[in-house]
Short mmCIF file of C-alpha atoms in Angstrom, two decimals:
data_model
loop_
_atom_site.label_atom_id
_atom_site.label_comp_id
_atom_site.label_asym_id
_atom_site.label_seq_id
_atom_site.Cartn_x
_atom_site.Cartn_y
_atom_site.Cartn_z
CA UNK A 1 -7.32 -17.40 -9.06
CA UNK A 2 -10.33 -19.87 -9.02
CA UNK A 3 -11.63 -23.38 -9.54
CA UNK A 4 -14.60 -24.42 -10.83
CA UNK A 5 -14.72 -22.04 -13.70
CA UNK A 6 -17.70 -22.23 -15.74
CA UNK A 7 -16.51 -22.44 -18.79
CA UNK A 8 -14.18 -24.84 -18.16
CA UNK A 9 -11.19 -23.47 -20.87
CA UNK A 10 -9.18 -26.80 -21.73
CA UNK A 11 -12.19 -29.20 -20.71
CA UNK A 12 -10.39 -29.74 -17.46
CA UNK A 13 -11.99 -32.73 -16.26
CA UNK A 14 -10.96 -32.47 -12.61
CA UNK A 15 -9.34 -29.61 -10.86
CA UNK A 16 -10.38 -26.31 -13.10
CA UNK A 17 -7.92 -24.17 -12.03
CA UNK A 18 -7.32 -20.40 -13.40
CA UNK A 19 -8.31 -17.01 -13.55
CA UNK A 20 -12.21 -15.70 -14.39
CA UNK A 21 -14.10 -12.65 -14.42
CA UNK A 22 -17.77 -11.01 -14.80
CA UNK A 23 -16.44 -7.80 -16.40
CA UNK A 24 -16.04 -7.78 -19.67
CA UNK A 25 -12.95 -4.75 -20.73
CA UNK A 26 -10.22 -4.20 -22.41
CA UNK A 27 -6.95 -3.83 -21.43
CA UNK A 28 -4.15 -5.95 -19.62
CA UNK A 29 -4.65 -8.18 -16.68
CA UNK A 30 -1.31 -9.78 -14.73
CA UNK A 31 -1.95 -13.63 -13.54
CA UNK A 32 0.28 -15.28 -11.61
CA UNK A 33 0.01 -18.75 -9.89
CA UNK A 34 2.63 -21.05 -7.63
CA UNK A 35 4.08 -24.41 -8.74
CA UNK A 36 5.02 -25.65 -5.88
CA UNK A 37 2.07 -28.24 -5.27
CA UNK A 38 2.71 -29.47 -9.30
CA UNK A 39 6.49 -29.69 -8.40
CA UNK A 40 6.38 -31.21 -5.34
CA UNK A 41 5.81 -34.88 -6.05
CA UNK A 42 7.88 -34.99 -9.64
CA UNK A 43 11.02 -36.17 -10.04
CA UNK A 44 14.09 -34.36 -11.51
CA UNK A 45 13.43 -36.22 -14.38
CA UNK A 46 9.71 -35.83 -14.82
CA UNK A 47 10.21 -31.93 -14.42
CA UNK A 48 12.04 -32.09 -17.68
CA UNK A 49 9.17 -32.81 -19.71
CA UNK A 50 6.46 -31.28 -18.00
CA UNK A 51 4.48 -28.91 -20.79
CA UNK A 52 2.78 -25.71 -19.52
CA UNK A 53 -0.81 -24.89 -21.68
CA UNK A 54 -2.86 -21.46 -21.99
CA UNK A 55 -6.29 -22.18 -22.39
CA UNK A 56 -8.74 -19.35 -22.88
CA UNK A 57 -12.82 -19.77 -23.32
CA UNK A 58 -15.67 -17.35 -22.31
CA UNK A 59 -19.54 -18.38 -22.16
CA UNK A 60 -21.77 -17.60 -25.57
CA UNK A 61 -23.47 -14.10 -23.20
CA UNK A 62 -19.87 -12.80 -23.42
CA UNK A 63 -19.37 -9.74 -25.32
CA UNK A 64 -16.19 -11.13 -26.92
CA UNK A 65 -17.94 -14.28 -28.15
CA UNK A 66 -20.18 -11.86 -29.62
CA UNK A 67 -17.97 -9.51 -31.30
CA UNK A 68 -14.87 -12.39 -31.73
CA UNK A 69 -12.68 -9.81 -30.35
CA UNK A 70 -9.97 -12.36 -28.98
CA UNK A 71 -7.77 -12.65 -26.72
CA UNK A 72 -3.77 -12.17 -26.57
CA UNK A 73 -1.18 -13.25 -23.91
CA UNK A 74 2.21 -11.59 -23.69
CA UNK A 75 5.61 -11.57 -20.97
CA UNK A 76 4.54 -15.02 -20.29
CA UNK A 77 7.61 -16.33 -17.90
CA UNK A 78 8.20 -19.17 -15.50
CA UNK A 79 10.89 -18.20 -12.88
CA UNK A 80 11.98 -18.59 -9.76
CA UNK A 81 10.22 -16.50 -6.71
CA UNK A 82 13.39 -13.96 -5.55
CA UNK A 83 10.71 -12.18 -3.01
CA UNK A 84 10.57 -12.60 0.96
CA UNK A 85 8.32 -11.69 2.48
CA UNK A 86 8.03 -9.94 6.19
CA UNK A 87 5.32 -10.13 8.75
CA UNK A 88 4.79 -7.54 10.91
CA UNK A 89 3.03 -8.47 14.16
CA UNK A 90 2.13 -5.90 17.22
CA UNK A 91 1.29 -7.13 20.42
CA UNK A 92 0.47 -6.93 24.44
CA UNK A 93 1.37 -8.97 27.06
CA UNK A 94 -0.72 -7.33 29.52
CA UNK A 95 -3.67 -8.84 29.43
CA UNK A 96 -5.52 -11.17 31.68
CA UNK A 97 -4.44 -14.80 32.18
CA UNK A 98 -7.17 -16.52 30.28
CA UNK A 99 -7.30 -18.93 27.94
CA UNK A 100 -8.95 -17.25 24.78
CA UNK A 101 -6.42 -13.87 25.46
CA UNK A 102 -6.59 -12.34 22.27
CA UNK A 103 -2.64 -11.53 21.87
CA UNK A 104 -2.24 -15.00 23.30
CA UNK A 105 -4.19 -16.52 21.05
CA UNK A 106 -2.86 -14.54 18.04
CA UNK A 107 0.86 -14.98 18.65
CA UNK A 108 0.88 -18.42 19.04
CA UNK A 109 -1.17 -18.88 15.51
CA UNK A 110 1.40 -16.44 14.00
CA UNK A 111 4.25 -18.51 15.00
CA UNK A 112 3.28 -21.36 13.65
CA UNK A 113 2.35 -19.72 10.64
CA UNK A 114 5.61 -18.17 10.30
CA UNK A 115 7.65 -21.39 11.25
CA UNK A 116 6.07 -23.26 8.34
CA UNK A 117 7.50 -20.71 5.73
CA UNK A 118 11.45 -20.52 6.64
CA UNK A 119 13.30 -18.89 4.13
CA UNK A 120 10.21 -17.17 2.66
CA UNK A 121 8.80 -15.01 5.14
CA UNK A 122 10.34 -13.42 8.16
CA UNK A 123 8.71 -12.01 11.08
CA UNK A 124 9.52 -9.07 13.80
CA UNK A 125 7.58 -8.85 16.86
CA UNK A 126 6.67 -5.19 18.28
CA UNK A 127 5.65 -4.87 21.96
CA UNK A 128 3.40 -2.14 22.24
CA UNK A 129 1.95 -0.21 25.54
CA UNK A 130 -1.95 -0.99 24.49
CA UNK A 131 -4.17 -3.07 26.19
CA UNK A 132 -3.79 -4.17 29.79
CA UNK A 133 -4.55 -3.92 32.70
CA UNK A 134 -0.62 -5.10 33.31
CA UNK A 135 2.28 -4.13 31.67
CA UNK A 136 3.87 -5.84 29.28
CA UNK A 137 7.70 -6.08 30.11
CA UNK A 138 9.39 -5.98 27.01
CA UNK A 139 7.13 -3.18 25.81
CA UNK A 140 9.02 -1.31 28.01
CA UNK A 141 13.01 -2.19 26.71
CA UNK A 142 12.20 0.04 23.45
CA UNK A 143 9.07 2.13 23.72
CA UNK A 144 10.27 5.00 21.35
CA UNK A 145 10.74 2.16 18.21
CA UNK A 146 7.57 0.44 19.17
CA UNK A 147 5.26 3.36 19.47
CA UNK A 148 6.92 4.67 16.19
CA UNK A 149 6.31 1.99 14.28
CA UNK A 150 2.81 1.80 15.29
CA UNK A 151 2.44 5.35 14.51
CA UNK A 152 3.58 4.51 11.32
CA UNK A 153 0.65 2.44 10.71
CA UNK A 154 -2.13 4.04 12.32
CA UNK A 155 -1.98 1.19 14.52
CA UNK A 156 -4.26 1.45 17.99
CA UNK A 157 -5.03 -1.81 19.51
CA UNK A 158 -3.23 -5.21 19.59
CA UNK A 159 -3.54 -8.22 17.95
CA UNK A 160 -2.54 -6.82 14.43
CA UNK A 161 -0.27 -8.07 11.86
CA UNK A 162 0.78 -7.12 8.47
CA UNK A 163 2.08 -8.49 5.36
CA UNK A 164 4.79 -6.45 3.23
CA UNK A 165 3.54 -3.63 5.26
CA UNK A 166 0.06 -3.42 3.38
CA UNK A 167 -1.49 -6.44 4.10
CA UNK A 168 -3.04 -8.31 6.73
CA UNK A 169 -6.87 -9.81 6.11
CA UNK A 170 -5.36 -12.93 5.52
CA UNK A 171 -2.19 -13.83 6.11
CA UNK A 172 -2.09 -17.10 3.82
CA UNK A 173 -3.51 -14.94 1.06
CA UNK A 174 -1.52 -12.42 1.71
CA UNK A 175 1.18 -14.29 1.72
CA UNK A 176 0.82 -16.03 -1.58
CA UNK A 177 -0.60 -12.71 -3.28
CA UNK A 178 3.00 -11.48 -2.32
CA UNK A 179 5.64 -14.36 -2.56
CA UNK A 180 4.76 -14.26 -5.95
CA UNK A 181 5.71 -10.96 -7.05
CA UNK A 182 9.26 -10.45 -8.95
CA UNK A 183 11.14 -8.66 -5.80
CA UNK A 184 12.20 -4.76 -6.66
CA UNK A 185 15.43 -5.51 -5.19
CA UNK A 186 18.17 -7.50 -3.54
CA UNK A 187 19.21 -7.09 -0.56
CA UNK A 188 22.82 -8.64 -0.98
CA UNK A 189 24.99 -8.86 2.38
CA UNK A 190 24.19 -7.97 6.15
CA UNK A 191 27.33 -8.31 7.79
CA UNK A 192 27.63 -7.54 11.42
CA UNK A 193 31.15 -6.52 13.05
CA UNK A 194 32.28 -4.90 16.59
CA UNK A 195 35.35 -5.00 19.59
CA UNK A 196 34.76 -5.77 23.11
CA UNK A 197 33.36 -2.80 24.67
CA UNK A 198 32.41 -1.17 21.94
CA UNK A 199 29.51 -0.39 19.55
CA UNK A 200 27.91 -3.13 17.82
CA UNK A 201 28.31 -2.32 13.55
CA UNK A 202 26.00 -3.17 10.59
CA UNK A 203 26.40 -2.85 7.09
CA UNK A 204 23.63 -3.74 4.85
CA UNK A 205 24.39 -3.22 1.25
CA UNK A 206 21.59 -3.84 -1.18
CA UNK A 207 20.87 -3.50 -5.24
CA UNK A 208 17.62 -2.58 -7.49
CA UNK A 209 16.43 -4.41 -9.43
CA UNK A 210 13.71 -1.83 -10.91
CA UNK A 211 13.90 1.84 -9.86
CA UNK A 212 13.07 2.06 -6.45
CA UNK A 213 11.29 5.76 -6.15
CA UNK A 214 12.11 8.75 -3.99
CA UNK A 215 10.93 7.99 -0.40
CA UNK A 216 12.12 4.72 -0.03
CA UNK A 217 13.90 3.66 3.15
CA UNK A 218 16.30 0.88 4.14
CA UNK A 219 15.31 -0.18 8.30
CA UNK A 220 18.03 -2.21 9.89
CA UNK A 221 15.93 -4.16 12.82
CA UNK A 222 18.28 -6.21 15.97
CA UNK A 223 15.67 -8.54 16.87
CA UNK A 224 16.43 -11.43 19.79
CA UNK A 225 14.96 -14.99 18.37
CA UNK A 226 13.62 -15.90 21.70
CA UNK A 227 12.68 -14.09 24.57
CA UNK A 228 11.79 -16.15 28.24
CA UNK A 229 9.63 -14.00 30.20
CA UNK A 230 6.68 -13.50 31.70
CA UNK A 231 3.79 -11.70 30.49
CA UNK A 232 1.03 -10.85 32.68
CA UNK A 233 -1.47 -12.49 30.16
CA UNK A 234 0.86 -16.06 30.89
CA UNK A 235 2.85 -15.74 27.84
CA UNK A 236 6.52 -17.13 28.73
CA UNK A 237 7.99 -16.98 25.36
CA UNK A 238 8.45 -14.37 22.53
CA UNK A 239 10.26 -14.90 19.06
CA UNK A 240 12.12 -12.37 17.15
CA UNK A 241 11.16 -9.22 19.39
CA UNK A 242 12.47 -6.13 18.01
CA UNK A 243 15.28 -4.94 20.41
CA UNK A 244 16.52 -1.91 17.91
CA UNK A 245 16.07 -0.25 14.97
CA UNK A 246 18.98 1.35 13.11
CA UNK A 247 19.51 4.30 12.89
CA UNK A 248 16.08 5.08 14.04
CA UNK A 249 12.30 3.85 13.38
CA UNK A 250 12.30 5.78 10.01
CA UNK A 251 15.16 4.10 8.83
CA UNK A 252 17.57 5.52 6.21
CA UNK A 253 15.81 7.66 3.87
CA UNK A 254 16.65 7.65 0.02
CA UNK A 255 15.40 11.21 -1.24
CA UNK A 256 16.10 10.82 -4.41
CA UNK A 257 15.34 6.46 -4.97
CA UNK A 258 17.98 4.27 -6.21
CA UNK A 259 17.88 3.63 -9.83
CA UNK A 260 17.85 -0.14 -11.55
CA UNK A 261 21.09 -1.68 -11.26
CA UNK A 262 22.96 0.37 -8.85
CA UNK A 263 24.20 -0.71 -5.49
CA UNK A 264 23.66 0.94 -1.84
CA UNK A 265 25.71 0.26 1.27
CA UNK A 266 24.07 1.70 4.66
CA UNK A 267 26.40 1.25 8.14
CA UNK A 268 24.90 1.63 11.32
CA UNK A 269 25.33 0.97 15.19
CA UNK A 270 23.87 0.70 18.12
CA UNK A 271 24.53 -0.63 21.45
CA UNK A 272 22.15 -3.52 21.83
CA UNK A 273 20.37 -4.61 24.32
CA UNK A 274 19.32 -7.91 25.19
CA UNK A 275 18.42 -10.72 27.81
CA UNK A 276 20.57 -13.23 25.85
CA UNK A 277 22.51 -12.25 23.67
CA UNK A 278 23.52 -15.13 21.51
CA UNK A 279 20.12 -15.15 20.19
CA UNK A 280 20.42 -11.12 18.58
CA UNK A 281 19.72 -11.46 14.83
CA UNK A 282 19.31 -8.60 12.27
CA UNK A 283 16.70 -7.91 9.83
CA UNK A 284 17.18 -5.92 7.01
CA UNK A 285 13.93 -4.51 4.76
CA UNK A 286 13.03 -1.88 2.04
CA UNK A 287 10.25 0.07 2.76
CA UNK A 288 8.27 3.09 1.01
CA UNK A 289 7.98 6.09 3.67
CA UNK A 290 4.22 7.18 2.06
CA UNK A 291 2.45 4.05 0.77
CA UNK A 292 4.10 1.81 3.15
CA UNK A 293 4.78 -0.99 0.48
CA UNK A 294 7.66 -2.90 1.33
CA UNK A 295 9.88 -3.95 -1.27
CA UNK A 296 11.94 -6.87 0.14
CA UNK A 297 13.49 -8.44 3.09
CA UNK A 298 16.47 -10.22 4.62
CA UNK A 299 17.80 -12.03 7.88
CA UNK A 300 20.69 -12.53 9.03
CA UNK A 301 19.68 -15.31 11.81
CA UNK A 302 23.42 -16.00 12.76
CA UNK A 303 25.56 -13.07 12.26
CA UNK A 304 29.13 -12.88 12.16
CA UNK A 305 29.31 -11.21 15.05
CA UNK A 306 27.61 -10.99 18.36
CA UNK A 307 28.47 -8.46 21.24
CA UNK A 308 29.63 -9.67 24.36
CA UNK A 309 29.13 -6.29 26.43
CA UNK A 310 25.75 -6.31 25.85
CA UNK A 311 23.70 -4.90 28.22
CA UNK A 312 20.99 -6.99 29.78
CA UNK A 313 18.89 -4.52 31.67
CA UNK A 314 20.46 -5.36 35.01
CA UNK A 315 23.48 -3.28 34.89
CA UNK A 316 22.23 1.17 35.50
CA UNK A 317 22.24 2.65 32.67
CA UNK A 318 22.88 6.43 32.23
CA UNK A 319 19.34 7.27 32.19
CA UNK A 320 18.51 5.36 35.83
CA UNK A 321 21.35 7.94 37.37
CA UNK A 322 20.08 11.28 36.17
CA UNK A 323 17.60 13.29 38.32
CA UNK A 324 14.62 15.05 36.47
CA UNK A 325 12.72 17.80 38.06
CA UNK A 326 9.89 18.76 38.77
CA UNK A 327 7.89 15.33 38.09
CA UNK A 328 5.16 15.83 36.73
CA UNK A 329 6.75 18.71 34.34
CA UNK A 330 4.80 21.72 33.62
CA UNK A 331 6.21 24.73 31.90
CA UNK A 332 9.83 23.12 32.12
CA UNK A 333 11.72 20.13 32.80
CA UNK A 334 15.06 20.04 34.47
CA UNK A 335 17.60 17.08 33.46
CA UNK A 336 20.37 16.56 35.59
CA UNK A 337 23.20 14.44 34.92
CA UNK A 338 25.02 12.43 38.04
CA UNK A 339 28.60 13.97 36.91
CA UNK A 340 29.63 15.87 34.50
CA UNK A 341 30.97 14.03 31.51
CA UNK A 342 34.12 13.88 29.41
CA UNK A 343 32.35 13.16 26.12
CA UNK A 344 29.27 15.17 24.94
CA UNK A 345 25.59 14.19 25.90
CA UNK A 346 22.48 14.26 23.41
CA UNK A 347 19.49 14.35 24.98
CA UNK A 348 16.01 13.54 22.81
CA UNK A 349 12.43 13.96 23.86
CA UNK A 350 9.80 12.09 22.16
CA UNK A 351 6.20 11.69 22.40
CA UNK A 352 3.94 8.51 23.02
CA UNK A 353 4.18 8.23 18.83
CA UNK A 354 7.82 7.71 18.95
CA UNK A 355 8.22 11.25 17.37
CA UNK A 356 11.23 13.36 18.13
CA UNK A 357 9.86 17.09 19.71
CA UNK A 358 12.95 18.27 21.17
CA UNK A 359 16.43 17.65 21.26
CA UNK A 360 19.64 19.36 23.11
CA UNK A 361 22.97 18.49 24.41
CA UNK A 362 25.45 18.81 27.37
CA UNK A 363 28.59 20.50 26.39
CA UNK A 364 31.85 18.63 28.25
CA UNK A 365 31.68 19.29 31.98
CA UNK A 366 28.27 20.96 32.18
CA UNK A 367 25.57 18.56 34.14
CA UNK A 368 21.90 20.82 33.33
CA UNK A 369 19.99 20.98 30.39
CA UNK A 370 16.53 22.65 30.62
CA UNK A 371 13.28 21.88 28.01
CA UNK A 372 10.60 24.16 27.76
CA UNK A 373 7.69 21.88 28.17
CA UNK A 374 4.93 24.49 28.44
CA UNK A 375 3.76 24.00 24.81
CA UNK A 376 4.40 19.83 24.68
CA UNK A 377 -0.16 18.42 25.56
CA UNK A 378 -0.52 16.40 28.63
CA UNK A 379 0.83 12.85 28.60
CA UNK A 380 3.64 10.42 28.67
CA UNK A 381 6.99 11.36 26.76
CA UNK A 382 10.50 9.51 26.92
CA UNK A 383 13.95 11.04 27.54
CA UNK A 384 16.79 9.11 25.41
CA UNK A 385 20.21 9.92 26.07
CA UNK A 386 22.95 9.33 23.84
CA UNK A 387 26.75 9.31 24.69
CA UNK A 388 29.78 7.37 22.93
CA UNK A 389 31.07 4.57 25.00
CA UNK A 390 27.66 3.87 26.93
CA UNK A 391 24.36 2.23 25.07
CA UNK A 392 21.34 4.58 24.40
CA UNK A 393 18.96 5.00 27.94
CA UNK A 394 15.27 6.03 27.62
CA UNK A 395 13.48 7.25 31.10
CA UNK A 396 9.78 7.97 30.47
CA UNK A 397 8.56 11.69 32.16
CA UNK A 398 5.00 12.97 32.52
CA UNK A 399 3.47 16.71 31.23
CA UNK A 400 0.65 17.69 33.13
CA UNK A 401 -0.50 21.46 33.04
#
């Protein structure tokens, strides 16, 4: 979109607004433009007669004022926009305490940007470990999702956002570019349900509204809506920080796509935690595993239900009462539980990436389980230990050969 085209199709005498280029082809081109700044100051009444005009002109060098080619326009439509949008933005609250801190700096602007647009664009915060020199403390709640999701995108430093998973030069273009494509699907309900004590349910059920391909994947984020800590860099505040995603970072996978018109219900669980949680909220998005195109978004700022046994970070969790051996791990790592346990254990390894390497579990009423480390590159890795009736743990181990 432009003003101030040349050729001025219409004789527009203020405010030449449209679409131009040098290239002169054949073939079809797809325009779209927002009406929401003609809209805004009409009346109910004054909307009912408003006429919409194509006007097309090209300057006499043209090749299609030379050969009178013409021009055609076709699935012309005026609708409403069915798409929202989601911002992804990674950041570090380690840094130093100055005024210009880029994260800072960049969250704050994000924010705003993202307050202005309620109800058309929806934004999850990742923590990541990057940047310094302190650490940032809610990197460290989830740094399996974080790191995965980062790994996802190639990501390696912090400030960096995207748009719809692709985008992120400009987030107002971006934003506009996007809002106004027809969404691929709807995502329909997000309810939330649970018991005292227990795990903490979602069911997202969703329909497409073109065919969604093989490879696309529903994530189920539990975000908090505001966070009140503080960050090294003097951040004190953080909005919709990703607590969880459900199942995992990759989602739930759709081998095979969904086909136009049908319906898909995913259910999921988790136990949650939080530092208040009345302020949990759930985000709901479909994403393409390869090209990373995401083809709509949902929140569910006040859900149904909200745990009350949520765990807060205070209270040990079963990762803070096993003992690991040796530290740092060479050619094997020994995980030892504080008791042996009535239900079964799962115990996960992943690396720095978020990516699962290993995975094992304690049978009922054993306490050792024993990974073979020697062929895992120096580094950091995280233990996550899974086991009905308690929330998921992580404890981060070293490898050093």
């Amino acid at each position: 979109k432009r003003t101030g085209i040349l050729s001025n199709p219409g004789y527009q005498a203020l405010n030449q607004t449209g679409w131009s280029g040098s290239v002169d082809s054949t073939g079809w081109r797809k325009a779209v433009i927002s009406l929401d700044n003609t809209l805004a100051p009409l009346t109910p009444e004054q909307r009912s007669r408003m006429r919409f005009r194509i006007a097309f002109s090209s300057p006499v060098d043209s090749s299609f004022a030379a050969t009178e080619e013409g021009f055609a326009f076709d699935n012309f439509r005026i609708g409403q926009r069915n798409r929202i949008v989601l911002l992804e933005s990674f950041t570090n609250a380690g840094g130093p305490n100055t005024p210009d801190e880029p994260n800072k700096t960049a969250n704050a602007a994000i924010n705003t940007f993202a307050e202005g647009l309620v109800g058309e664009l929806i934004k999850v915060e990742y923590h990541l470990g990057l940047g310094g020199p302190g650490d940032d403390p809610l990197y460290k709640d989830n740094p399996v999702d974080a790191n995965a999701r980062a790994a996802f995108y190639g990501i390696t430093y912090t400030p960096y956002a995207l748009i719809d998973g692709k985008y992120g030069q400009s987030l107002t273009q971006s934003f506009n570019s996007q809002s106004l494509k027809p969404a691929e699907a709807v995502i329909d309900t997000i309810i939330t349900s649970g018991s005292t004590g227990g795990p903490y349910n979602v069911d997202v059920t969703f329909t497409a509204n073109t065919d969604l391909p093989p490879g696309t994947a529903l994530h189920v984020v539990i975000v908090e809506k505001v966070i009140t800590a503080s960050g090294p860099n003097g951040e004190t505040a953080f909005k919709y920080v990703m607590k969880k995603m459900l199942p995992t970072a990759r989602g739930t996978l759709f081998n095979d796509g969904v086909p136009a018109g049908e319906a898909r219900t995913v259910s999921v669980s988790c136990y949650p935690h939080a530092y208040d949680p009345s302020n949990l909220a759930v985000i709901a998005f479909l994403q393409h595993e390869e090209t990373g195109e995401v083809y709509q978004a949902r929140l569910l700022d006040t859900p149904q239900y909200i745990p009350t046994g949520v765990i807060t970070g205070i209270e040990p969790t079963l990762a803070d009462r096993v003992r690991i051996y040796p530290v740092p791990a060479n050619d094997a790592l020994h995980v030892n539980l504080p008791t042996a346990m009535r239900e079964p254990v799962t115990c996960r390894l992943f690396d720095a990436f978020g990516r699962e390497i290993a995975v094992d579990s304690y049978p009922v009423g054993e306490r050792t389980l024993t990974f073979d480390t020697a062929r895992f590159a120096n580094g950091m890795y995280v233990l996550q230990f899974e086991t009905p009736g308690e929330p998921t743990s992580r404890k981060k181990i070293m490898i050093v050969h």
